Coordinates of C-alpha atoms in Angstrom, one line a residue:
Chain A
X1 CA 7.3 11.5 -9.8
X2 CA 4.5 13.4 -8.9
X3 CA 3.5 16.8 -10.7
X4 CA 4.0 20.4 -9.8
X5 CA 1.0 22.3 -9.9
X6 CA 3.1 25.5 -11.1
X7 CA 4.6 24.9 -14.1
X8 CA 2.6 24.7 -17.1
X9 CA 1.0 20.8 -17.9
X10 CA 1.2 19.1 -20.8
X11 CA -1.4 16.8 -21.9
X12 CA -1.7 14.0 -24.3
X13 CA -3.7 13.8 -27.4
X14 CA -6.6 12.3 -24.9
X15 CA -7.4 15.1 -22.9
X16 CA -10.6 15.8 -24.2
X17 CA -11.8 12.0 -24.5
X18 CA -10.9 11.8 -21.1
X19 CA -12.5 14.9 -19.4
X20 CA -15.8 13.8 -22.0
X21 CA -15.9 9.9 -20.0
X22 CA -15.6 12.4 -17.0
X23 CA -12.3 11.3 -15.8
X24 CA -11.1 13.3 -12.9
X25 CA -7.9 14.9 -14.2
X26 CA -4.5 15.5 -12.0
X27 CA -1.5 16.5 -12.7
X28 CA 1.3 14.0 -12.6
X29 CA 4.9 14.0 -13.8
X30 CA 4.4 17.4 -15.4
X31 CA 0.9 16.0 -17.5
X32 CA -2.6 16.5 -16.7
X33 CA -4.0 13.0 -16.5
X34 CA -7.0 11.0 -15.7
X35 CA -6.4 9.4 -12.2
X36 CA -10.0 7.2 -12.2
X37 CA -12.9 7.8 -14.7
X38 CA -16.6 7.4 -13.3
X39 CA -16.4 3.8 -12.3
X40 CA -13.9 4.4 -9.4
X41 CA -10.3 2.7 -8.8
X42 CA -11.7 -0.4 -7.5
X43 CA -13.8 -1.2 -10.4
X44 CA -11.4 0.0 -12.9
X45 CA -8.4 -2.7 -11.2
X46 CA -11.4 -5.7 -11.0
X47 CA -12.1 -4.7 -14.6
X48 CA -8.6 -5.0 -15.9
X49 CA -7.5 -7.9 -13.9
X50 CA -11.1 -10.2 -15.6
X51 CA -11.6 -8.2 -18.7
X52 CA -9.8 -5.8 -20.3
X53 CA -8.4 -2.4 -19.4
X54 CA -7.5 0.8 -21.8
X55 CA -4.8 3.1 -20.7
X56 CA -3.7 6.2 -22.0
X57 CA 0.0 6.5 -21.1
X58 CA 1.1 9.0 -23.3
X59 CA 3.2 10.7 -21.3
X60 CA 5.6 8.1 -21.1
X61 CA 8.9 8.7 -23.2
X62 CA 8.9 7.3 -26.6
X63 CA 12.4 7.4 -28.2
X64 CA 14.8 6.0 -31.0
X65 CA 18.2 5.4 -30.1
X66 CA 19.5 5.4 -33.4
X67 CA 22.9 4.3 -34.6
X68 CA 24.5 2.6 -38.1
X69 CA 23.4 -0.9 -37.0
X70 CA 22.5 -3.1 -34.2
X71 CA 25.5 -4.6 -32.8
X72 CA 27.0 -1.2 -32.6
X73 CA 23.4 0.7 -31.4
X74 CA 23.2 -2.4 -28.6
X75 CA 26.8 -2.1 -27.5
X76 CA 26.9 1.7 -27.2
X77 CA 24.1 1.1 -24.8
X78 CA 24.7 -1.4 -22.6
X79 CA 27.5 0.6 -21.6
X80 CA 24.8 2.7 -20.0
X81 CA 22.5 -0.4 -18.8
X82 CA 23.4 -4.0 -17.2
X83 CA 20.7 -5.7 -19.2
X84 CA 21.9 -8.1 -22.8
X85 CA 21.2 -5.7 -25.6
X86 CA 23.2 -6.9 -28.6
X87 CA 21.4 -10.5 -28.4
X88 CA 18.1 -9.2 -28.7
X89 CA 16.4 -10.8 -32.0
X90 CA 14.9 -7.8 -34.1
X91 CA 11.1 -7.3 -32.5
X92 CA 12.4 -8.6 -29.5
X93 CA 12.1 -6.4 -26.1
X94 CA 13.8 -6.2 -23.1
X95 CA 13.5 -4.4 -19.5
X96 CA 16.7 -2.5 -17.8
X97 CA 17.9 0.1 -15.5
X98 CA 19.7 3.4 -17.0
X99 CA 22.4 3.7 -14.5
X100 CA 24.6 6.5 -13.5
X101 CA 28.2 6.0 -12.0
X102 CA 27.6 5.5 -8.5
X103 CA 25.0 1.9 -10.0
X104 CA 22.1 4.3 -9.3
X105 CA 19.1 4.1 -11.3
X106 CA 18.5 7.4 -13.3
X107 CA 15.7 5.8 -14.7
X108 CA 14.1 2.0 -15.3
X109 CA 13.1 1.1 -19.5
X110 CA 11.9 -0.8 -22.1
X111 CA 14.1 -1.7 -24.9
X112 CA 12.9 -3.1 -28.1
X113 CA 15.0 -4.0 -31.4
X114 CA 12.9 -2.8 -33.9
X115 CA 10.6 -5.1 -36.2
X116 CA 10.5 -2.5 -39.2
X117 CA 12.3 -3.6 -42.2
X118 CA 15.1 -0.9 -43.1
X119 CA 15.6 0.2 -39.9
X120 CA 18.5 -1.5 -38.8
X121 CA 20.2 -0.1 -36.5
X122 CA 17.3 1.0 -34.2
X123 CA 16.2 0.3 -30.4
X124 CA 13.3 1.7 -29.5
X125 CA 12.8 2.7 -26.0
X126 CA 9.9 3.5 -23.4
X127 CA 11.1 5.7 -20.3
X128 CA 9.4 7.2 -17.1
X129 CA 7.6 10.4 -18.2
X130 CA 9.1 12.1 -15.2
X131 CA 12.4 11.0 -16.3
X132 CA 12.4 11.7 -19.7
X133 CA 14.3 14.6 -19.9
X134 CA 16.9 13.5 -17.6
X135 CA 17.1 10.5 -19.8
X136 CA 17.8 12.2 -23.3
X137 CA 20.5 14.3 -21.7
X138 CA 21.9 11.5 -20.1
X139 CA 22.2 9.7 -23.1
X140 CA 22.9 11.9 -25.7
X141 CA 25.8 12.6 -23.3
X142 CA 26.8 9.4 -22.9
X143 CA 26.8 7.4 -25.9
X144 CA 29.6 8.1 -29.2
X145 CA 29.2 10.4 -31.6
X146 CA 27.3 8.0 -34.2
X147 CA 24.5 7.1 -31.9
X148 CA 21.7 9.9 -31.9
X149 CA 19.0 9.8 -29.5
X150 CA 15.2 11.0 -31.1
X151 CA 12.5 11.5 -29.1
X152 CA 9.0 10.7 -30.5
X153 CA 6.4 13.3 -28.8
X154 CA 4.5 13.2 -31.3
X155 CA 3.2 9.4 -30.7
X156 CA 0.7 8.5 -28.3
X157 CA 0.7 5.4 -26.3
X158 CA -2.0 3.3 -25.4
X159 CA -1.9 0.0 -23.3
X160 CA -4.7 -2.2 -23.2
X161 CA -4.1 -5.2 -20.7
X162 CA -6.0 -7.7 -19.2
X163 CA -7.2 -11.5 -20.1
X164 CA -9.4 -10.5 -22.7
X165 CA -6.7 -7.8 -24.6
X166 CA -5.5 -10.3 -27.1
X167 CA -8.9 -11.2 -28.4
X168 CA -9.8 -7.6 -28.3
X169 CA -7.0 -6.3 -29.8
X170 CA -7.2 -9.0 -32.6
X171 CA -10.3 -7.8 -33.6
X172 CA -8.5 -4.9 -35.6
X173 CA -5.4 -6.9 -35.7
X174 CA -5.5 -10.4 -36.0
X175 CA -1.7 -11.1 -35.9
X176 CA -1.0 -9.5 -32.6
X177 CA -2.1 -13.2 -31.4
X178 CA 0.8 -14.4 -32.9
X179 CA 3.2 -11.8 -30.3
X180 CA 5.1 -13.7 -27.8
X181 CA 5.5 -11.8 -24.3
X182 CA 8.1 -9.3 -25.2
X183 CA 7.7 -9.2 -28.5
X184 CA 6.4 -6.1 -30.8
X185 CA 5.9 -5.5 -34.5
X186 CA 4.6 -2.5 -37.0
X187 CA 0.9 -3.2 -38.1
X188 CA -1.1 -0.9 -39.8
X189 CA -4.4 1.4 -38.2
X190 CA -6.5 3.4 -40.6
X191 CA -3.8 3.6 -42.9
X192 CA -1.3 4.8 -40.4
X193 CA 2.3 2.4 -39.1
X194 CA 1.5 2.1 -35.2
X195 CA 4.0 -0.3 -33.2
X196 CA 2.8 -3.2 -30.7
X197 CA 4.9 -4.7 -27.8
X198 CA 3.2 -7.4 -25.5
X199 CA 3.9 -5.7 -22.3
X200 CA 2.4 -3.7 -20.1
X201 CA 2.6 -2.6 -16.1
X202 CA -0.3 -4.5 -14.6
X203 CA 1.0 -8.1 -14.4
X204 CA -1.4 -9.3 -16.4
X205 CA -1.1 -10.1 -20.8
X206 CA -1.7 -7.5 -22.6
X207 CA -0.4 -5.1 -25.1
X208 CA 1.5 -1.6 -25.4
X209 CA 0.1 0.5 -28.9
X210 CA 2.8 3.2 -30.1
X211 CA 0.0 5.3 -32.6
X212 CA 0.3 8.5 -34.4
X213 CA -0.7 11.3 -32.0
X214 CA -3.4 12.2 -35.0
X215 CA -4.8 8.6 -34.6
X216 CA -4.7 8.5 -30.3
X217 CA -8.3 9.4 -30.6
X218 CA -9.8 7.0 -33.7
X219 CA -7.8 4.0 -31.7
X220 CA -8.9 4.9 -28.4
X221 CA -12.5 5.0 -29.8
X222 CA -12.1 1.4 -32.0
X223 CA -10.8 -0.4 -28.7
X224 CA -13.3 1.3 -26.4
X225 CA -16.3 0.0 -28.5
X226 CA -16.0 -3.1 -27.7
X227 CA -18.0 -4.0 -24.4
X228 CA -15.4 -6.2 -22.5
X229 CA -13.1 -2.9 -22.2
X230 CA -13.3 -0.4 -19.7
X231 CA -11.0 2.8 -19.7
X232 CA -8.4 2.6 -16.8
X233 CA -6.6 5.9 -14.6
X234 CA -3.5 6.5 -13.3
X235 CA -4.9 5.1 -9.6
X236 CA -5.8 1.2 -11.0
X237 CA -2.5 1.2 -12.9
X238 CA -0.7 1.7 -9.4
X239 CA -2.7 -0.5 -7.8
X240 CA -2.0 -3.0 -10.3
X241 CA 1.6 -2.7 -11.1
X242 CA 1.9 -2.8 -6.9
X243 CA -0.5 -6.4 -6.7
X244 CA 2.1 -7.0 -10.1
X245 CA 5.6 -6.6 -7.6
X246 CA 6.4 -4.2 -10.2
X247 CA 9.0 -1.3 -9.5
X248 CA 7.8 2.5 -9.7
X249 CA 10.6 5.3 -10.0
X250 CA 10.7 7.6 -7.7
X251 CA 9.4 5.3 -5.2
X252 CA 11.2 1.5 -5.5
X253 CA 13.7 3.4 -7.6
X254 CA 16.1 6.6 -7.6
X255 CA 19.8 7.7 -8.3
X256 CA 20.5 6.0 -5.4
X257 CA 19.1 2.7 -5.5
X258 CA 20.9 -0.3 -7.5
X259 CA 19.2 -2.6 -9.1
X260 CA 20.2 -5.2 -6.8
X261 CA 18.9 -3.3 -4.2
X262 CA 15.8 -2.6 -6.1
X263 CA 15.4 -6.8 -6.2
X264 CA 16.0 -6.2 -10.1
X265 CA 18.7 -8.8 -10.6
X266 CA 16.8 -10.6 -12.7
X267 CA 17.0 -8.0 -15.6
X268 CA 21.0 -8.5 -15.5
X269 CA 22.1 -11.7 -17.1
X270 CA 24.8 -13.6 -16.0
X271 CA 27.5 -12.8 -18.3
X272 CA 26.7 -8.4 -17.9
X273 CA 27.2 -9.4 -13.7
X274 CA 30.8 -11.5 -14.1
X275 CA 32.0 -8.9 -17.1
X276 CA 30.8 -5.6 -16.1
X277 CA 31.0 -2.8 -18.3
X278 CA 28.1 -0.7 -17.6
X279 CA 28.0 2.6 -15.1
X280 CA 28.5 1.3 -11.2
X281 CA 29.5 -1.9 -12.0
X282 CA 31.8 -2.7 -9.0
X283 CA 28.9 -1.7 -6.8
X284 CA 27.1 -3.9 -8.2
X285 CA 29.5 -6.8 -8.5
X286 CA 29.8 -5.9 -5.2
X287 CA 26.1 -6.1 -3.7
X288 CA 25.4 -9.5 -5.7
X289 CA 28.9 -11.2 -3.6
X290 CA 28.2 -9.5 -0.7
X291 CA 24.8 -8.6 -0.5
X292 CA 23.3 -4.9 -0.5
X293 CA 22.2 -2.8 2.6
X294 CA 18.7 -3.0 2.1
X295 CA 16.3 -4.9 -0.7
X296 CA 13.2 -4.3 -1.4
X297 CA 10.7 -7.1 0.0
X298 CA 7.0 -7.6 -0.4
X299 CA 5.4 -6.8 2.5
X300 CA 1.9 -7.9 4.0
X301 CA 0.2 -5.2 6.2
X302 CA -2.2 -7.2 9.1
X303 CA -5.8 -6.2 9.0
X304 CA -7.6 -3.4 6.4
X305 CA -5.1 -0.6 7.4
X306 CA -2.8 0.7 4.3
X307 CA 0.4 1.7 5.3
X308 CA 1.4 4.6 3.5
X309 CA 5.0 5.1 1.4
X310 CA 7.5 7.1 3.2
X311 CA 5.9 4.2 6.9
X312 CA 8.5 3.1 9.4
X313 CA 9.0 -0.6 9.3
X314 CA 10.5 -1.7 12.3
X315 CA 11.4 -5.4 13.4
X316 CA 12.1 -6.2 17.3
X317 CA 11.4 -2.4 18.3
X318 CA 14.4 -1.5 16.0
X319 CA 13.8 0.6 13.0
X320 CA 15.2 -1.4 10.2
X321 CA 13.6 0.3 6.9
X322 CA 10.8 1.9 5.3
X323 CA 8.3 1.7 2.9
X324 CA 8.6 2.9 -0.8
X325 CA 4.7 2.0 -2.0
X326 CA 1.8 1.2 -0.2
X327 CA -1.8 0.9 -0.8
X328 CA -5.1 -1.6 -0.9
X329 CA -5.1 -4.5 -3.2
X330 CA -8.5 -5.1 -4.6
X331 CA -7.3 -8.3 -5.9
X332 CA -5.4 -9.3 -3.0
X333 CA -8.4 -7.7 -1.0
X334 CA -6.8 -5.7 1.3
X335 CA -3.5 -3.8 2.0
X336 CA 0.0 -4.6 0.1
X337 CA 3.0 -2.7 0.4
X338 CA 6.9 -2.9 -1.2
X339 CA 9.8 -1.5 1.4
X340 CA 13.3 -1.3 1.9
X341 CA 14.8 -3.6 4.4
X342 CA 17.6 -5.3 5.1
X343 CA 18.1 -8.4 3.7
X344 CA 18.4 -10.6 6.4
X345 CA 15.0 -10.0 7.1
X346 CA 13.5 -10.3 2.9
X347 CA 12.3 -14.4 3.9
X348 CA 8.7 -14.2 3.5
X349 CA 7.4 -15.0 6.8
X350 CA 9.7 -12.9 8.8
X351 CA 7.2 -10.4 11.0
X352 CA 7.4 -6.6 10.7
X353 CA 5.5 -4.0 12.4
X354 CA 4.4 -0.6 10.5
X355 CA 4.3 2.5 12.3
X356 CA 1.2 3.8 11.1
X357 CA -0.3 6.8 12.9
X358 CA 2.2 6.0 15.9
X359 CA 0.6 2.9 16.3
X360 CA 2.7 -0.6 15.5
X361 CA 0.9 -2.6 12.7
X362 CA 1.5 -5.9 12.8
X363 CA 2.8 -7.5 8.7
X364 CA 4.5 -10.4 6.9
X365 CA 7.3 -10.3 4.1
X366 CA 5.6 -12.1 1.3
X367 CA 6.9 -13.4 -1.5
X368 CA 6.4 -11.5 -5.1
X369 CA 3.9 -10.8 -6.8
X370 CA 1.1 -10.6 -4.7
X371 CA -0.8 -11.6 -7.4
X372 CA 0.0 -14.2 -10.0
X373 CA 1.3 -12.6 -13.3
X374 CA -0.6 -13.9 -15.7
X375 CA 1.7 -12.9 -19.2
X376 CA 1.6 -15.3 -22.1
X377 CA 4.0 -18.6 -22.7
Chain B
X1 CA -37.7 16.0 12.0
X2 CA -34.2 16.3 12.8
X3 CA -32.3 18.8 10.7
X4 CA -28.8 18.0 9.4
X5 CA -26.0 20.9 9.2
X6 CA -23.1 20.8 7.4
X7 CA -19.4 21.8 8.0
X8 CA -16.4 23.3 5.6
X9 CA -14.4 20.3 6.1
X10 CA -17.8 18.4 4.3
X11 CA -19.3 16.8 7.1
X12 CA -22.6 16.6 8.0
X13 CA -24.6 16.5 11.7
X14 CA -28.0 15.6 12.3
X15 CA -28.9 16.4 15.8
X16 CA -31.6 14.5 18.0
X17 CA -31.7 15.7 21.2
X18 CA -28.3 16.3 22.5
X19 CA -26.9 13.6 20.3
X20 CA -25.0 14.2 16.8
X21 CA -24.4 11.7 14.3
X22 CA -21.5 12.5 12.2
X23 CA -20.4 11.5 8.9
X24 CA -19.0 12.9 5.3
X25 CA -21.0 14.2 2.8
X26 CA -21.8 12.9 -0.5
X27 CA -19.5 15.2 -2.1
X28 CA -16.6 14.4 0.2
X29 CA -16.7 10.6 -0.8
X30 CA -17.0 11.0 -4.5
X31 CA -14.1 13.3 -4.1
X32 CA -12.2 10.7 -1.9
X33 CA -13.2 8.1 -4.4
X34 CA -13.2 4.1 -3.1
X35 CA -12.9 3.8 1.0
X36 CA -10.9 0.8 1.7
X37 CA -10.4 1.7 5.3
X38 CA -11.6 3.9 8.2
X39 CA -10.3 3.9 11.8
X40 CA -13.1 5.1 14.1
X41 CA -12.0 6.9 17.8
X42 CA -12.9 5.1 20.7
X43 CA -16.1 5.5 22.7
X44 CA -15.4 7.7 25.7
X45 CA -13.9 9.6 23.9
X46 CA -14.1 13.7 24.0
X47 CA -13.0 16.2 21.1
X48 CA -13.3 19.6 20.6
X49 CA -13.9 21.1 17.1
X50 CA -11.3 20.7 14.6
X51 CA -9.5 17.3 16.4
X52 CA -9.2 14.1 14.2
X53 CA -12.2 12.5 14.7
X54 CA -11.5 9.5 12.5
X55 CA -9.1 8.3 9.5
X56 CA -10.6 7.4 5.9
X57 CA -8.7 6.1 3.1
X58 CA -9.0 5.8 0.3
X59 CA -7.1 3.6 -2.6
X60 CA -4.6 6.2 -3.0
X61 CA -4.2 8.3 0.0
X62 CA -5.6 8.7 3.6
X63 CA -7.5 11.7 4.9
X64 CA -8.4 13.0 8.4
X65 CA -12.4 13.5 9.1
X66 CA -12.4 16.2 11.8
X67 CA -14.9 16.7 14.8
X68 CA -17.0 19.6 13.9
X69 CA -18.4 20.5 17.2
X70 CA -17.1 19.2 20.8
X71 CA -18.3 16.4 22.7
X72 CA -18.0 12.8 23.7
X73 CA -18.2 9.5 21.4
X74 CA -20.8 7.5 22.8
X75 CA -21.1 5.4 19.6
X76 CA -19.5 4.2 16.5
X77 CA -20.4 2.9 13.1
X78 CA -18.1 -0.5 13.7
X79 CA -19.9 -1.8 10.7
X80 CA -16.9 0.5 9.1
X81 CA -14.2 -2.1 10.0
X82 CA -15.2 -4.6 7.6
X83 CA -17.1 -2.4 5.4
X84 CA -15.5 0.3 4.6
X85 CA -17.1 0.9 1.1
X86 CA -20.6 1.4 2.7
X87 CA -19.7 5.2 3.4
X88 CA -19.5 5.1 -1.0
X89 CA -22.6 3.6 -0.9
X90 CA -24.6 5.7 2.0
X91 CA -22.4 8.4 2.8
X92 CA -25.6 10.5 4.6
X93 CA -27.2 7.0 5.4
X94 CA -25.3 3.7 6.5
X95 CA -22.5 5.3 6.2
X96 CA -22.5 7.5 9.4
X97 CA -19.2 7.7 11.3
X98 CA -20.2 8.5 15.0
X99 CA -22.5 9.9 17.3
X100 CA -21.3 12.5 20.1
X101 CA -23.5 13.8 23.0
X102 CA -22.8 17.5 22.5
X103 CA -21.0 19.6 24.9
X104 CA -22.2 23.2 23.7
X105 CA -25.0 22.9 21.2
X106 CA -24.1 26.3 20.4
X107 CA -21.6 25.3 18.0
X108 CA -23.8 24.2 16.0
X109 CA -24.9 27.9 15.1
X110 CA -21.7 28.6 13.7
X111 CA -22.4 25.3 11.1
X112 CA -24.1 25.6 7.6
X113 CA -27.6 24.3 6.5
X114 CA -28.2 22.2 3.5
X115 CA -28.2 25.3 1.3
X116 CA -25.8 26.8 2.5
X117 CA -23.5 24.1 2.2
X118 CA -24.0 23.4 -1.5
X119 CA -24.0 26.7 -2.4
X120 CA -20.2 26.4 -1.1
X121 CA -19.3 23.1 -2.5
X122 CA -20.3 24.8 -5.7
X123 CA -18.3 28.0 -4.9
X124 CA -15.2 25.8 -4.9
X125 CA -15.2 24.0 -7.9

């Protein structure tokens, strides 16, 4: 979701350690945020994908979903999304689609049990900034009396990611080593309870920081001190999650788009597909027997030339879909795009051409990621 | 010496003879940010002020560079193709985009000089 330059932005706690690095700031999903600092996008992605990168991703949603314990949290919402909710081990975090009726994605999330002690009960969820809104209503809407959504503005988020995060991160906190991939737990910062999830956008390890909005800054600062990390905008983190195969709402994902569409079927395990029981599930069922009208491949542009989202793709002069994210791949080293079509034609190797400028630009379906994710075992 | 002129649309023109090279300013590829690609016209050629002249993009979006006097191509800066991140490094150097043999050097009047030209960069923020 991009950002409307008339209503009123919000900003996150790092405005002014952002516009100090001289980050140039943009508006996006309704915040002002740093889109590349000095360095420039290319430098920030190369940084990320050897080092380590700091992003400040405070806008996303932070948000209990609290009810009187797990199994009855977990099953309240995966009536709501496809993915396995009431198995998850406390700490342990999973990603899923928030679908409406129709097996549309109103938005895509991360789900964690909590780690804290006494707080049974708890999942603790990440959502699209843009979405947010739409997401709280939706829920609170949805779920039983009993199960009470709380939204956390007043934490910050901060994800530093990259090869080098865990033995950067371990500096301050030497047990976030011990995190398997999709795993958080509480530590303590300067006296304050932050949360940690190994996750991130970017494909590569690294680590998501929920913080106290009064610590954003002293964190920021601690990480940022160490000379393997560099601070990363909004422009390397799309560039990263697209090299990554990694879904964006509003672009790989809307109210339209199933998850099967969306080439998410991964994130729904077997028993959720045979059994049902969440919004749009005979759609669903249906698209995984049948096959959906159009899946989202990687796809290979020919030469330097980005093609654009929003690019015809045609194949054997017929226009057969369109693509949803497109850009340059400094890792890859030139341009990478993701795009609808249909999915007789999603076998990497099958030949496209991408109306760019009215001219046909010759590309490839690859296979996904474009770069090799690089999480820990 | 030749003197270099500058238009709104941030580029710049240095004139020898009846021959202007054309590129983007220094301001207008910090603002652009990394080039990863630019699609030059073909020699031969002719465009009138304010016709796409070339394509630049950038990581995250691509942007027209406009002629801003008429004329016709009689070179390009193919060293572009494979390098696009040279107009980053020498936007008012090796970085040049084209060179036209001018049609009405008068145009050229209605560009602004160096001074000029930064006082309106400045003017708009």
């Amino acid at each position: 979701m991009d950002g409307n330059d008339s209503e009123q932005l919000r900003e996150t706690p790092l405005r002014a350690v952002h516009e100090a690095l001289g980050a140039r700031m943009v508006p996006f999903a309704g915040y002002l945020m740093p889109v590349q600092y000095p360095a420039g996008i290319i430098a920030e992605h190369n940084h990320t994908r050897q080092k380590a990168g700091l992003f400040d991703v405070s806008h996303m949603g932070q948000a209990w979903l609290k009810g009187p314990d797990h199994e009855t949290t977990a099953k309240a919402l995966e009536t709501l999304v496809p993915a396995d909710v009431v198995s998850l081990e406390p700490g342990r975090q999973r990603y899923s689609q928030l679908l409406n009726d129709d097996g549309g994605c109103v938005d895509d999330l991360m789900i964690s049990r909590s780690a804290y002690p006494g707080m049974e009960g708890r999942l603790y969820l990440v959502v699209n900034a843009g979405r947010k809104d739409v997401d709280y209503a939706y829920l609170q809407e949805r779920l039983p009396d009993g199960i009470a959504v709380e939204p956390l503005p007043q934490w910050a988020l901060l994800a530093l990611q990259g090869p080098l995060a865990e033995a950067v991160l371990a500096t301050l906190l030497p047990r976030v080593a011990e995190l398997d991939f999709m795993q958080g737990a509480p530590f303590e910062f300067e006296g304050a309870g932050i949360y940690v999830t190994r996750s991130g956008y970017t494909g590569e390890d690294g680590f998501e920081i929920s913080v106290p909005e009064q610590k954003a800054e002293a964190l920021w600062s601690a990480l940022t001190a160490d000379g393997d990390v560099m601070p990363i905008g909004l422009g390397a983190r799309d560039s990263l999650r697209l090299e990554a195969g990694l879904s964006l709402y509003g672009h790989e994902l809307d109210e339209t788009v199933s998850p099967v569409e969306a080439s998410l079927l991964w994130s729904i395990p077997k028993h959720r597909r045979e059994q049902g029981g969440f919004p749009g599930a005979a759609r669903i069922q249906r698209e995984i027997a049948e096959g959906p009208a159009r899946k989202i491949a990687g796809i290979k542009p020919e030469g330097r030339a980005p093609a654009r989202e929003g690019t015809v793709i045609m194949a054997d002069g017929e226009e057969v879909g369109v693509i949803t994210s497109g850009g340059f791949g400094p890792t890859v080293g030139g341009p990478v795009a993701l795009g609808f079509v249909p999915p007789a034609l999603v076998k990497p190797g099958t030949k496209l051409d991408l109306m760019v400028r009215g001219k046909a630009l010759p590309a490839e379906v690859v296979k996904l990621p474009f770069v090799q994710k690089s999480f820990k075992k | 010496m030749a003197t270099m002129k500058f238009s709104k649309e941030h580029e710049w023109i240095r004139v020898e003879g009846d021959v202007a090279t054309i590129g983007i300013t220094q301001h207008a590829a910090e603002q652009l940010g990394d080039l990863v690609f630019v699609e030059l016209p073909d020699v031969g050629k002719t465009v009138a002020p304010g016709d796409e002249a070339a394509v630049v993009e950038s990581v995250k979006a691509a942007s027209e560079v406009y002629a801003p006097v008429s004329g016709e191509v009689v070179e390009v800066n193919s060293v572009l193709a494979d390098e696009p991140g040279k107009v980053n490094e020498a936007p008012q150097g090796d970085g040049w985009f084209l060179k036209l043999k001018l049609s009405d050097p008068s145009e050229l009047d209605g560009l602004m000089d160096e001074a000029a030209y930064e006082a309106f960069v400045a003017e708009q923020g």
